[in-house]
CSV table of C-alpha atoms in Angstrom, one decimal:
chain,number,residue,atom,x,y,z
A,23,MET,CA,76.9,8.4,99.4
A,24,GLU,CA,76.2,11.5,97.3
A,25,VAL,CA,74.1,11.7,94.2
A,26,LEU,CA,76.0,13.6,91.4
A,27,PHE,CA,74.3,15.8,88.8
A,28,PHE,CA,75.8,17.3,85.7
A,29,GLY,CA,75.6,21.1,86.5
A,30,GLU,CA,76.0,23.3,89.6
A,31,GLU,CA,72.5,23.2,91.0
A,32,ILE,CA,70.1,20.4,91.9
A,33,PRO,CA,67.2,20.2,89.4
A,34,SER,CA,64.2,22.2,90.8
A,35,PHE,CA,61.8,19.3,90.6
A,36,LEU,CA,63.7,17.4,93.2
A,37,THR,CA,63.1,18.4,96.8
A,38,LYS,CA,65.8,18.0,99.5
A,39,THR,CA,63.7,15.1,100.9
A,40,LYS,CA,63.6,13.2,97.6
A,41,VAL,CA,67.2,13.7,97.1
A,42,ARG,CA,67.9,12.2,100.5
A,43,GLN,CA,65.7,9.3,99.7
A,44,ILE,CA,67.5,8.6,96.5
A,45,GLN,CA,70.8,8.7,98.3
A,46,ASP,CA,69.7,6.3,101.0
A,47,LEU,CA,68.3,3.9,98.4
A,48,GLY,CA,71.5,4.1,96.3
A,49,GLN,CA,73.7,3.4,99.4
A,50,THR,CA,71.6,0.4,100.3
A,51,ILE,CA,71.8,-1.1,96.8
A,52,LEU,CA,75.6,-0.4,96.8
A,53,ASN,CA,76.1,-2.0,100.1
A,54,SER,CA,74.1,-5.1,99.2
A,55,PHE,CA,76.0,-5.4,95.9
A,56,GLU,CA,79.3,-4.9,97.5
A,57,TYR,CA,78.6,-7.6,100.2
A,58,PHE,CA,77.3,-9.9,97.4
A,59,VAL,CA,80.2,-9.7,95.0
A,60,THR,CA,82.8,-10.1,97.7
A,61,ASP,CA,81.4,-13.5,98.5
A,62,LYS,CA,82.9,-16.0,96.2
A,63,LYS,CA,79.8,-18.2,96.2
A,64,GLY,CA,77.8,-15.1,95.3
A,65,ILE,CA,80.2,-14.5,92.2
A,66,ARG,CA,79.7,-18.0,91.1
A,67,GLN,CA,75.9,-17.7,91.3
A,68,ILE,CA,75.9,-14.6,89.2
A,69,GLU,CA,78.1,-16.4,86.6
A,70,ASN,CA,75.7,-19.4,86.7
A,71,LEU,CA,72.7,-17.1,86.3
A,72,ILE,CA,74.2,-15.4,83.3
A,73,ILE,CA,75.2,-18.6,81.7
A,74,ALA,CA,71.8,-20.1,82.3
A,75,GLN,CA,70.1,-17.0,80.8
A,76,LYS,CA,72.3,-17.3,77.7
A,77,MET,CA,71.5,-21.0,77.4
A,78,ARG,CA,67.8,-20.2,77.8
A,79,GLU,CA,67.9,-17.7,75.0
A,80,GLU,CA,69.9,-20.0,72.7
A,81,LEU,CA,67.4,-22.8,73.4
A,82,LEU,CA,64.5,-20.6,72.6
A,83,LYS,CA,66.1,-19.5,69.2
A,84,ILE,CA,66.7,-23.2,68.4
A,85,LEU,CA,63.0,-24.2,69.2
A,86,ASP,CA,61.7,-21.3,67.2
A,87,SER,CA,63.8,-22.3,64.2
A,88,LEU,CA,62.4,-25.9,64.1
A,89,GLN,CA,59.7,-27.0,61.6
A,90,GLU,CA,57.9,-29.1,64.2
A,91,GLY,CA,55.4,-27.5,66.5
A,92,ILE,CA,56.3,-27.4,70.2
A,93,GLU,CA,54.1,-26.7,73.2
A,94,ILE,CA,55.2,-26.9,76.9
A,95,ALA,CA,53.0,-26.8,80.0
A,96,ASP,CA,53.7,-27.1,83.8
A,97,GLU,CA,52.5,-29.7,86.0
A,98,LYS,CA,49.1,-27.9,86.6
A,99,GLY,CA,48.6,-27.7,82.8
A,100,GLU,CA,49.4,-24.1,82.4
A,101,ILE,CA,50.9,-23.5,79.0
A,102,LYS,CA,54.3,-21.8,79.4
A,103,TYR,CA,55.7,-21.9,75.8
A,104,VAL,CA,54.8,-22.4,72.1
A,105,ASN,CA,57.2,-21.9,69.2
A,106,GLN,CA,56.7,-20.3,65.8
A,107,ALA,CA,55.9,-23.5,64.1
A,108,PHE,CA,53.1,-24.1,66.5
A,109,THR,CA,51.4,-20.9,65.2
A,110,ARG,CA,52.1,-21.8,61.6
A,111,ILE,CA,50.5,-25.2,61.8
A,112,THR,CA,47.6,-24.5,64.2
A,113,GLY,CA,46.8,-20.9,63.2
A,114,ILE,CA,46.8,-19.9,66.9
A,115,GLU,CA,48.9,-16.9,68.0
A,116,LYS,CA,51.4,-17.3,71.0
A,117,ASP,CA,49.6,-14.6,73.1
A,118,GLU,CA,46.3,-16.5,72.6
A,119,ARG,CA,47.8,-19.7,73.9
A,120,ILE,CA,50.3,-19.0,76.6
A,121,GLY,CA,48.8,-18.8,80.0
A,122,LYS,CA,45.8,-21.0,79.1
A,123,ASN,CA,45.3,-24.4,80.6
A,124,ILE,CA,45.9,-27.5,78.4
A,125,PHE,CA,43.3,-29.5,80.3
A,126,GLU,CA,40.7,-26.9,79.2
A,127,VAL,CA,41.8,-26.0,75.6
A,128,SER,CA,42.9,-29.5,74.6
A,129,PRO,CA,41.8,-32.0,77.3
A,130,LYS,CA,42.1,-35.1,74.9
A,131,GLY,CA,45.4,-34.0,73.3
A,132,ALA,CA,48.8,-35.8,73.5
A,133,LEU,CA,50.2,-33.1,76.0
A,134,ALA,CA,47.3,-33.4,78.4
A,135,GLN,CA,47.5,-37.2,78.3
A,136,ALA,CA,51.3,-37.2,78.9
A,137,ILE,CA,50.9,-34.9,82.0
A,138,SER,CA,47.9,-36.7,83.5
A,139,THR,CA,49.4,-40.2,83.0
A,140,LYS,CA,53.0,-39.3,83.5
A,141,ARG,CA,53.7,-41.5,80.5
A,142,PRO,CA,54.9,-40.7,76.9
A,143,VAL,CA,52.3,-40.5,74.1
A,144,ILE,CA,53.8,-41.5,70.7
A,145,GLY,CA,52.2,-41.1,67.2
A,146,TYR,CA,49.1,-39.6,68.4
A,147,ARG,CA,47.0,-38.2,65.4
A,148,THR,CA,44.5,-35.5,65.8
A,149,LEU,CA,43.1,-32.2,64.3
A,150,VAL,CA,44.4,-29.0,65.9
A,151,GLY,CA,43.6,-25.3,66.0
A,152,GLY,CA,41.4,-23.2,63.9
A,153,SER,CA,43.1,-24.5,60.8
A,154,MET,CA,41.9,-28.1,61.8
A,155,ALA,CA,45.3,-29.3,60.5
A,156,GLU,CA,45.9,-33.0,60.9
A,157,VAL,CA,49.0,-33.6,62.9
A,158,VAL,CA,51.1,-36.5,64.4
A,159,SER,CA,52.2,-35.8,68.0
A,160,ASN,CA,54.8,-37.2,70.4
A,161,ALA,CA,54.4,-36.0,74.0
A,162,VAL,CA,56.4,-36.7,77.1
A,163,PRO,CA,56.1,-35.8,80.8
A,164,ILE,CA,58.9,-33.7,82.4
A,165,ILE,CA,60.1,-35.5,85.6
A,166,ILE,CA,62.6,-33.7,87.9
A,167,ASP,CA,63.9,-35.5,90.9
A,168,GLY,CA,61.1,-38.0,90.7
A,169,LEU,CA,58.4,-35.2,90.7
A,170,LEU,CA,56.2,-34.2,87.8
A,171,ALA,CA,57.3,-30.7,86.5
A,172,GLY,CA,55.2,-30.6,83.4
A,173,GLY,CA,55.1,-31.9,79.9
A,174,ALA,CA,56.2,-31.2,76.3
A,175,VAL,CA,54.6,-32.1,72.9
A,176,VAL,CA,56.2,-32.1,69.5
A,177,PHE,CA,54.0,-32.3,66.5
A,178,GLN,CA,54.1,-32.1,62.7
A,179,ALA,CA,51.5,-31.6,60.1
A,180,VAL,CA,50.7,-34.7,58.0
A,181,THR,CA,51.0,-32.6,54.9
A,182,ASP,CA,54.5,-31.7,55.9
A,183,ILE,CA,55.4,-35.3,56.6
A,184,LEU,CA,54.1,-36.3,53.1
A,185,LYS,CA,56.1,-33.6,51.5
A,186,ILE,CA,59.3,-34.6,53.3
A,187,SER,CA,58.6,-38.3,52.5
A,188,GLU,CA,58.1,-37.5,48.8
A,189,GLN,CA,61.2,-35.3,48.7
A,190,LEU,CA,63.2,-38.1,50.4
A,191,SER,CA,61.7,-40.6,47.9
A,192,ARG,CA,62.8,-38.5,45.0
A,193,THR,CA,66.2,-37.9,46.4
A,194,GLN,CA,66.6,-41.6,46.9
A,195,GLU,CA,65.5,-42.4,43.3
A,196,MET,CA,68.0,-39.7,42.0
A,197,LEU,CA,70.8,-41.2,44.0
A,198,GLU,CA,70.0,-44.7,42.9
A,199,SER,CA,69.8,-43.5,39.2
A,200,PHE,CA,73.1,-41.7,39.6
A,201,THR,CA,74.8,-44.6,41.2
A,202,GLN,CA,73.6,-46.9,38.6
A,203,LYS,CA,74.6,-44.7,35.7
A,204,LEU,CA,78.0,-43.9,37.3
A,205,SER,CA,78.7,-47.6,37.6
A,206,GLU,CA,77.8,-48.1,33.9
A,207,LEU,CA,80.2,-45.3,32.7
A,208,SER,CA,83.7,-46.3,31.7
A,209,GLY,CA,86.4,-43.8,32.3
A,210,CYS,CA,88.6,-42.3,29.6
A,211,ARG,CA,91.3,-44.7,28.5
A,212,TYR,CA,92.9,-42.8,25.6
A,213,THR,CA,95.2,-39.8,25.4
A,214,PHE,CA,97.0,-38.2,22.4
A,215,ASN,CA,99.8,-40.7,23.0
A,216,ASP,CA,97.4,-43.4,21.9
A,217,ILE,CA,96.9,-41.8,18.5
A,218,ILE,CA,99.7,-43.2,16.4
A,219,GLY,CA,100.7,-42.7,12.9
A,220,THR,CA,102.9,-40.6,10.6
A,221,ASP,CA,100.5,-39.5,8.1
A,222,GLU,CA,100.4,-35.7,7.5
A,223,LYS,CA,96.6,-35.5,7.5
A,224,LEU,CA,96.5,-37.4,10.8
A,225,LEU,CA,99.2,-35.3,12.4
A,226,TYR,CA,97.4,-32.1,11.3
A,227,ALA,CA,94.1,-33.3,12.9
A,228,LYS,CA,96.0,-34.2,16.1
A,229,LYS,CA,97.6,-30.7,16.2
A,230,ILE,CA,94.1,-29.0,15.9
A,231,ALA,CA,92.6,-31.4,18.6
A,232,LYS,CA,95.4,-30.5,21.1
A,233,LYS,CA,94.7,-26.7,20.6
A,234,ALA,CA,90.9,-27.3,20.9
A,235,ALA,CA,91.4,-29.2,24.2
A,236,LYS,CA,92.7,-26.0,25.8
A,237,SER,CA,89.3,-24.3,25.4
A,238,ASP,CA,85.7,-25.2,26.1
A,239,ALA,CA,84.7,-24.7,22.4
A,240,THR,CA,82.4,-27.2,20.9
A,241,VAL,CA,84.3,-29.8,18.6
A,242,LEU,CA,82.8,-31.5,15.6
A,243,LEU,CA,84.7,-34.7,14.6
A,244,LEU,CA,84.2,-35.7,11.0
A,245,GLY,CA,85.2,-39.0,9.4
A,246,GLU,CA,84.2,-42.5,8.3
A,247,SER,CA,83.1,-45.1,10.8
A,248,GLY,CA,86.1,-46.6,12.6
A,249,THR,CA,88.5,-43.7,12.0
A,250,GLY,CA,89.0,-43.0,15.7
A,251,LYS,CA,86.5,-40.3,16.5
A,252,GLU,CA,85.9,-41.6,20.0
A,253,LEU,CA,89.7,-41.9,20.6
A,254,PHE,CA,90.1,-38.3,19.6
A,255,ALA,CA,87.1,-37.2,21.8
A,256,GLN,CA,88.6,-38.9,24.8
A,257,ALA,CA,92.1,-37.5,24.1
A,258,ILE,CA,90.7,-33.9,23.9
A,259,HIS,CA,88.8,-34.5,27.2
A,260,MET,CA,91.9,-35.9,29.0
A,261,GLU,CA,94.0,-32.9,27.7
A,262,SER,CA,91.4,-30.3,29.0
A,263,LYS,CA,90.9,-28.7,32.3
A,264,ARG,CA,87.8,-31.1,32.7
A,265,ALA,CA,90.0,-34.2,32.6
A,266,SER,CA,89.1,-35.1,36.3
A,267,LYS,CA,85.3,-34.7,35.6
A,268,PRO,CA,83.0,-37.1,33.8
A,269,PHE,CA,83.3,-38.2,30.2
A,270,ILE,CA,79.9,-39.3,29.0
A,271,LYS,CA,79.3,-41.0,25.6
A,272,ILE,CA,76.0,-41.5,23.8
A,273,ASN,CA,75.6,-43.0,20.4
A,274,CYS,CA,72.6,-41.1,18.8
A,275,ALA,CA,72.1,-43.7,16.2
A,276,ALA,CA,72.0,-46.7,18.6
A,277,ILE,CA,69.0,-45.5,20.5
A,278,PRO,CA,65.5,-45.2,19.1
A,279,GLU,CA,64.3,-41.7,18.4
A,280,ASN,CA,61.5,-41.8,20.9
A,281,LEU,CA,63.9,-42.8,23.7
A,282,LEU,CA,66.9,-40.6,22.8
A,283,GLU,CA,65.5,-37.4,24.4
A,284,SER,CA,64.9,-39.1,27.8
A,285,GLU,CA,68.5,-40.5,27.6
A,286,LEU,CA,70.0,-37.2,26.9
A,287,PHE,CA,67.9,-35.0,29.3
A,288,GLY,CA,66.4,-37.6,31.8
A,289,TYR,CA,62.7,-37.8,32.8
A,290,GLU,CA,60.4,-37.3,35.7
A,291,ARG,CA,58.5,-40.1,37.5
A,292,GLY,CA,55.2,-40.6,35.6
A,293,ALA,CA,56.4,-38.8,32.4
A,294,PHE,CA,55.4,-41.8,30.3
A,295,THR,CA,54.3,-45.4,30.8
A,296,GLY,CA,57.0,-47.3,32.6
A,297,ALA,CA,58.6,-44.1,34.2
A,298,ILE,CA,58.2,-45.3,37.8
A,299,LYS,CA,61.0,-43.2,39.1
A,300,THR,CA,62.9,-40.1,38.2
A,301,LYS,CA,66.0,-40.6,36.1
A,302,MET,CA,69.0,-38.3,35.4
A,303,GLY,CA,70.0,-37.9,31.7
A,304,LYS,CA,73.4,-37.8,30.2
A,305,PHE,CA,73.7,-34.0,30.3
A,306,GLU,CA,73.2,-34.0,34.1
A,307,LEU,CA,75.6,-36.9,34.6
A,308,ALA,CA,78.2,-35.0,32.5
A,309,ASN,CA,78.0,-31.8,34.5
A,310,GLN,CA,81.4,-30.0,34.7
A,311,GLY,CA,82.7,-32.7,32.3
A,312,THR,CA,82.4,-33.6,28.6
A,313,ILE,CA,79.5,-35.2,26.7
A,314,PHE,CA,80.5,-37.0,23.5
A,315,LEU,CA,77.5,-37.2,20.9
A,316,ASP,CA,78.4,-39.9,18.4
A,317,GLU,CA,76.5,-40.2,15.2
A,318,ILE,CA,75.0,-36.7,15.7
A,319,GLY,CA,73.7,-36.8,12.0
A,320,ASP,CA,71.1,-39.4,13.1
A,321,MET,CA,69.4,-37.1,15.6
A,322,ASP,CA,65.8,-36.2,15.0
A,323,LEU,CA,65.1,-32.5,13.9
A,324,LEU,CA,62.8,-31.8,16.9
A,325,LEU,CA,65.5,-33.1,19.3
A,326,GLN,CA,68.1,-31.0,17.5
A,327,ALA,CA,66.2,-27.8,18.6
A,328,LYS,CA,66.5,-28.9,22.3
A,329,LEU,CA,70.1,-29.7,21.9
A,330,LEU,CA,70.6,-26.2,20.4
A,331,ARG,CA,69.1,-24.6,23.5
A,332,VAL,CA,71.5,-26.6,25.7
A,333,LEU,CA,74.5,-25.4,23.6
A,334,GLU,CA,73.4,-21.8,23.7
A,335,ASP,CA,71.8,-21.3,27.1
A,336,LYS,CA,73.1,-24.4,29.0
A,337,GLN,CA,69.6,-25.1,30.1
A,338,PHE,CA,67.0,-27.9,29.7
A,339,GLU,CA,64.0,-29.6,31.3
A,340,ARG,CA,63.7,-33.3,31.9
A,341,VAL,CA,60.9,-35.1,29.9
A,342,GLY,CA,57.8,-34.5,31.9
A,343,GLY,CA,59.3,-31.9,34.0
A,344,VAL,CA,58.9,-28.2,34.5
A,345,GLU,CA,62.0,-27.4,36.5
A,346,THR,CA,64.8,-25.8,34.4
A,347,ILE,CA,68.1,-27.5,35.0
A,348,THR,CA,71.4,-25.6,34.3
A,349,THR,CA,74.4,-27.7,33.3
A,350,ASP,CA,78.0,-27.0,32.6
A,351,VAL,CA,79.1,-29.4,29.9
A,352,ARG,CA,81.6,-29.3,27.1
A,353,VAL,CA,80.1,-30.9,24.0
A,354,ILE,CA,82.1,-32.9,21.4
A,355,ALA,CA,80.0,-34.3,18.5
A,356,ALA,CA,81.0,-36.8,15.8
A,357,THR,CA,79.5,-38.0,12.5
A,358,ASN,CA,80.3,-40.0,9.5
A,359,ARG,CA,77.7,-38.1,7.4
A,360,ASP,CA,77.8,-35.0,5.3
A,361,LEU,CA,76.1,-32.5,7.6
A,362,LYS,CA,76.5,-29.7,5.1
A,363,ALA,CA,74.5,-31.7,2.5
A,364,MET,CA,71.9,-32.6,5.1
A,365,VAL,CA,71.5,-28.9,5.9
A,366,LYS,CA,70.7,-28.2,2.3
A,367,GLU,CA,68.3,-31.1,2.2
A,368,GLY,CA,66.5,-29.8,5.3
A,369,LYS,CA,67.5,-32.9,7.4
A,370,PHE,CA,69.8,-31.1,9.8
A,371,ARG,CA,69.3,-27.6,11.4
A,372,GLU,CA,71.6,-25.0,9.9
A,373,ASP,CA,71.9,-23.1,13.3
A,374,LEU,CA,72.9,-26.3,15.1
A,375,TYR,CA,75.3,-27.2,12.4
A,376,PHE,CA,77.3,-23.9,12.8
A,377,ARG,CA,77.0,-24.1,16.6
A,378,LEU,CA,78.6,-27.7,16.5
A,379,LYS,CA,81.4,-26.8,14.1
A,380,VAL,CA,83.1,-24.1,16.1
A,381,ILE,CA,86.1,-26.3,15.6
A,382,ASP,CA,85.7,-29.0,13.1
A,383,ILE,CA,88.4,-31.8,12.8
A,384,GLU,CA,88.4,-34.2,9.8
A,385,LEU,CA,89.9,-37.7,10.4
A,386,PRO,CA,91.4,-39.4,7.3
A,387,PRO,CA,90.3,-43.0,6.5
A,388,LEU,CA,92.9,-45.7,6.9
A,389,ARG,CA,93.1,-46.3,3.1
A,390,LEU,CA,94.2,-42.6,2.5
A,391,ARG,CA,96.8,-42.5,5.3
A,392,ALA,CA,100.4,-43.3,4.7
A,393,LYS,CA,100.8,-47.1,4.1
A,394,GLU,CA,103.3,-47.5,7.0
A,395,ASP,CA,100.4,-46.3,9.3
A,396,ILE,CA,98.6,-49.6,8.7
A,397,LEU,CA,101.5,-51.7,10.0
A,398,LEU,CA,102.1,-49.3,12.9
A,399,ILE,CA,98.6,-49.5,14.0
A,400,ALA,CA,98.4,-53.3,13.5
A,401,ASN,CA,101.5,-54.0,15.7
A,402,ASN,CA,100.1,-51.6,18.3
A,403,ILE,CA,96.8,-53.5,18.4
A,404,ILE,CA,98.7,-56.9,18.5
A,405,ASN,CA,100.7,-55.6,21.6
A,406,LYS,CA,97.5,-54.4,23.4
A,407,LEU,CA,95.6,-57.7,22.6
A,408,ASN,CA,98.6,-59.8,23.8
A,409,ARG,CA,98.3,-58.1,27.2
A,410,ARG,CA,94.5,-58.4,27.4
A,411,LEU,CA,94.2,-61.9,26.0
A,412,GLY,CA,97.4,-63.3,27.5
A,413,LYS,CA,98.9,-64.2,24.1
A,414,ARG,CA,102.4,-63.9,22.7
A,415,VAL,CA,101.9,-63.0,19.1
A,416,LYS,CA,104.9,-61.3,17.8
A,417,GLY,CA,103.5,-59.7,14.6
A,418,LEU,CA,102.7,-60.3,11.0
A,419,THR,CA,104.7,-62.2,8.4
A,420,PRO,CA,105.7,-60.4,5.2
A,421,LYS,CA,102.9,-62.1,3.2
A,422,ALA,CA,100.4,-61.0,5.9
A,423,GLN,CA,101.7,-57.5,5.8
A,424,GLU,CA,101.3,-57.4,2.0
A,425,LEU,CA,97.6,-58.4,2.4
A,426,PHE,CA,97.2,-55.7,4.9
A,427,LEU,CA,98.8,-53.0,2.8
A,428,ASN,CA,96.6,-53.9,-0.2
A,429,TYR,CA,93.3,-54.1,1.5
A,430,PRO,CA,91.2,-50.8,1.5
A,431,TRP,CA,89.9,-51.3,5.1
A,432,PRO,CA,86.3,-49.9,4.5
A,433,GLY,CA,85.7,-50.3,8.3
A,434,ASN,CA,89.0,-48.5,9.0
A,435,ILE,CA,90.8,-49.0,12.3
A,436,ARG,CA,87.8,-50.7,13.9
A,437,GLU,CA,87.7,-53.3,11.2
A,438,LEU,CA,91.5,-53.8,11.6
A,439,GLU,CA,91.2,-54.2,15.3
A,440,ASN,CA,88.2,-56.6,15.2
A,441,LEU,CA,90.0,-58.8,12.5
A,442,LEU,CA,93.2,-59.0,14.6
A,443,GLU,CA,91.3,-59.8,17.9
A,444,ARG,CA,89.4,-62.7,16.2
A,445,THR,CA,92.5,-64.1,14.6
A,446,ILE,CA,94.8,-63.8,17.8
A,447,ILE,CA,92.1,-65.6,19.8
A,448,LEU,CA,92.0,-68.5,17.4
A,449,ALA,CA,95.7,-68.6,16.5
A,450,ASP,CA,98.4,-70.6,18.3
A,451,ASP,CA,101.4,-69.3,16.3
A,452,GLN,CA,103.8,-66.6,17.2
A,453,TYR,CA,103.4,-64.9,13.8
A,454,LEU,CA,100.2,-64.2,11.9
A,455,ASP,CA,100.6,-65.5,8.2
A,456,GLU,CA,98.2,-65.2,5.3
A,457,HIS,CA,96.6,-68.6,6.1
A,458,HIS,CA,95.3,-67.2,9.4
A,459,PHE,CA,93.2,-64.7,7.3
A,460,TYR,CA,92.0,-67.2,4.8
A,461,GLY,CA,88.6,-66.2,3.3
A,462,TYR,CA,88.8,-62.6,4.7
A,463,PHE,CA,91.4,-61.5,2.2
A,464,GLN,CA,90.8,-64.2,-0.5
A,465,GLU,CA,89.4,-61.9,-3.1
A,466,VAL,CA,92.3,-59.4,-2.5
A,467,SER,CA,94.9,-62.1,-2.5
A,468,GLU,CA,93.8,-63.4,-5.9
A,469,GLN,CA,94.0,-60.0,-7.3
A,470,VAL,CA,97.4,-59.3,-5.8
A,471,ASP,CA,98.7,-62.6,-7.3
A,472,SER,CA,97.3,-61.7,-10.7
A,473,GLY,CA,99.0,-58.3,-10.6
A,474,LYS,CA,95.7,-56.5,-10.6
A,475,ALA,CA,95.3,-53.4,-8.3
A,476,TYR,CA,92.4,-53.5,-5.8
A,477,PRO,CA,89.6,-51.4,-7.4
A,478,ILE,CA,89.1,-48.1,-5.5
A,479,LYS,CA,85.5,-47.4,-4.8
A,480,ASN,CA,83.8,-44.7,-2.8
A,481,LEU,CA,82.9,-45.4,0.8
A,482,ALA,CA,79.2,-45.7,0.1
A,483,GLU,CA,79.8,-48.4,-2.5
A,484,ILE,CA,82.2,-50.4,-0.3
A,485,GLU,CA,79.8,-50.1,2.7
A,486,LYS,CA,76.8,-51.2,0.6
A,487,GLU,CA,78.8,-54.1,-0.9
A,488,VAL,CA,80.1,-55.4,2.5
A,489,ILE,CA,76.6,-55.2,4.1
A,490,SER,CA,75.0,-57.0,1.1
A,491,LEU,CA,77.5,-59.8,1.2
A,492,ALA,CA,77.1,-60.2,4.9
A,493,LEU,CA,73.3,-60.4,4.6
A,494,GLU,CA,73.7,-63.1,1.9
A,495,LYS,CA,76.1,-65.0,4.1
A,496,TYR,CA,74.4,-64.8,7.5
A,497,GLY,CA,70.7,-64.1,6.6
A,498,ARG,CA,68.2,-61.5,7.6
A,499,SER,CA,67.0,-62.7,11.0
A,500,LEU,CA,67.4,-60.5,14.0
A,501,ALA,CA,70.1,-62.8,15.4
A,502,ALA,CA,71.9,-62.6,12.0
A,503,LYS,CA,71.8,-58.9,11.9
A,504,ARG,CA,73.1,-58.6,15.4
A,505,LEU,CA,76.0,-60.8,14.3
A,506,ILE,CA,76.6,-58.7,11.2
A,507,ALA,CA,76.5,-55.5,13.3
A,508,GLU,CA,79.0,-57.0,15.7
A,509,LYS,CA,81.4,-58.0,13.0
A,510,LEU,CA,81.3,-54.6,11.3
A,511,GLY,CA,81.7,-52.9,14.7
A,512,ILE,CA,78.5,-50.9,14.5
A,513,SER,CA,75.3,-50.8,16.5
A,514,ILE,CA,72.2,-52.8,15.3
A,515,ALA,CA,70.3,-49.4,14.9
A,516,SER,CA,73.1,-48.2,12.6
A,517,LEU,CA,72.9,-51.4,10.5
A,518,TYR,CA,69.1,-51.0,10.1
A,519,ASN,CA,69.7,-47.4,9.0
A,520,LYS,CA,72.2,-48.4,6.5
A,521,ILE,CA,70.1,-51.3,5.1
A,522,LYS,CA,67.3,-48.7,4.7
A,523,ARG,CA,69.6,-46.1,3.1
A,524,TYR,CA,71.0,-48.6,0.5
A,525,ASN,CA,67.6,-50.3,-0.1
A,526,LEU,CA,69.1,-53.7,0.8
């Protein structure tokens, strides 16, 4: 074998003797290697060594990435390995620990016990290292071919365990809250096909709503109670790119002011008395979907400011929380109140008003729609109720139709639907005649028979009169008011607000 150098001459610092020694050594190594690699067994051993080395390196990487501290010693107690978490928890560096004897540095520890007794030590609590951190340890002896080869201990700081336990508890609470809320939510049932009628004002509102559905713009639905604002909100959602995502409704008038904030934005555990676990709000549940804020005009001024921030920045904090939550929600709001007048009176924020009415859609009351719409809607409701209630009502008689056409329907479509549902449940006839509505249309019927037109009043007057008559008929107890609210198709909170507004 010859040693080759780049250049014509051998470097001056190498004597002939040294060159010969290098050549002899090189030849010996080459001969040994040549003999080794020609042997198939030797080749397999090389491959196994390489694989074993790679596996060892990967194992050490895994051990160093764990959050639990790990320490390994041989059968004599000499410490061979500690991972990075060991140093983090104990405050002892690797070079200060490796090579030491476990029976000297920690004679009463879990690892020393496992090696000396050749038995596992589970759940051993002690203080370790210069940090005197309290840890919980599990140690096991390492037995190979029936002989003790050493031991290993895995431990975790109690503070880490408590943190993980708390995080797990919070995650579980959030999951329970989410599951509960999700089960309470009803999916969208209505599309634009469910909005029926031939009235020009209705068709225009429907046209604007369809265009609004193609964007993420905030929509403000205006109209009297019962005109179909929620139906429009659901139809817009179902026509939008968010149709497969949640549609969450909340009635701002049905929830007391002091609870509405936590319903909208959720709360952290301990935020107030009774808040025993974290709860997600409607805005979190509606993420990537649509939230429908009904009766937005009844929202408190302070809460309006928080809602404005969500609309502008898409961010909020839970009640009692400090973490800022980002949400991607399309907002549709609705009200039967004159928000513009409320802004002038200082009862509604002007900036929120303009933020909400990016696209405003006014829904006509039933009394101002084309007369044929009343019968179209009535027949559609009858068909739906037949399917739901298992009935076979075919429709209204001409006399019943006359009553329907001459009644002003202060409660709009909701009143019409409630009246038909109650009547169909109690009726056994195929057609609903005027006697089925005895008492309900009595005053109207008398005026029709006498040739008098039904007096047209504004909505406030009609609403005040209906509520006043209902209070006289059913009384003022809580049970009576709940019955009145049910009959009028409004919440008990809305009824209380109207009683206060009209001084009844």
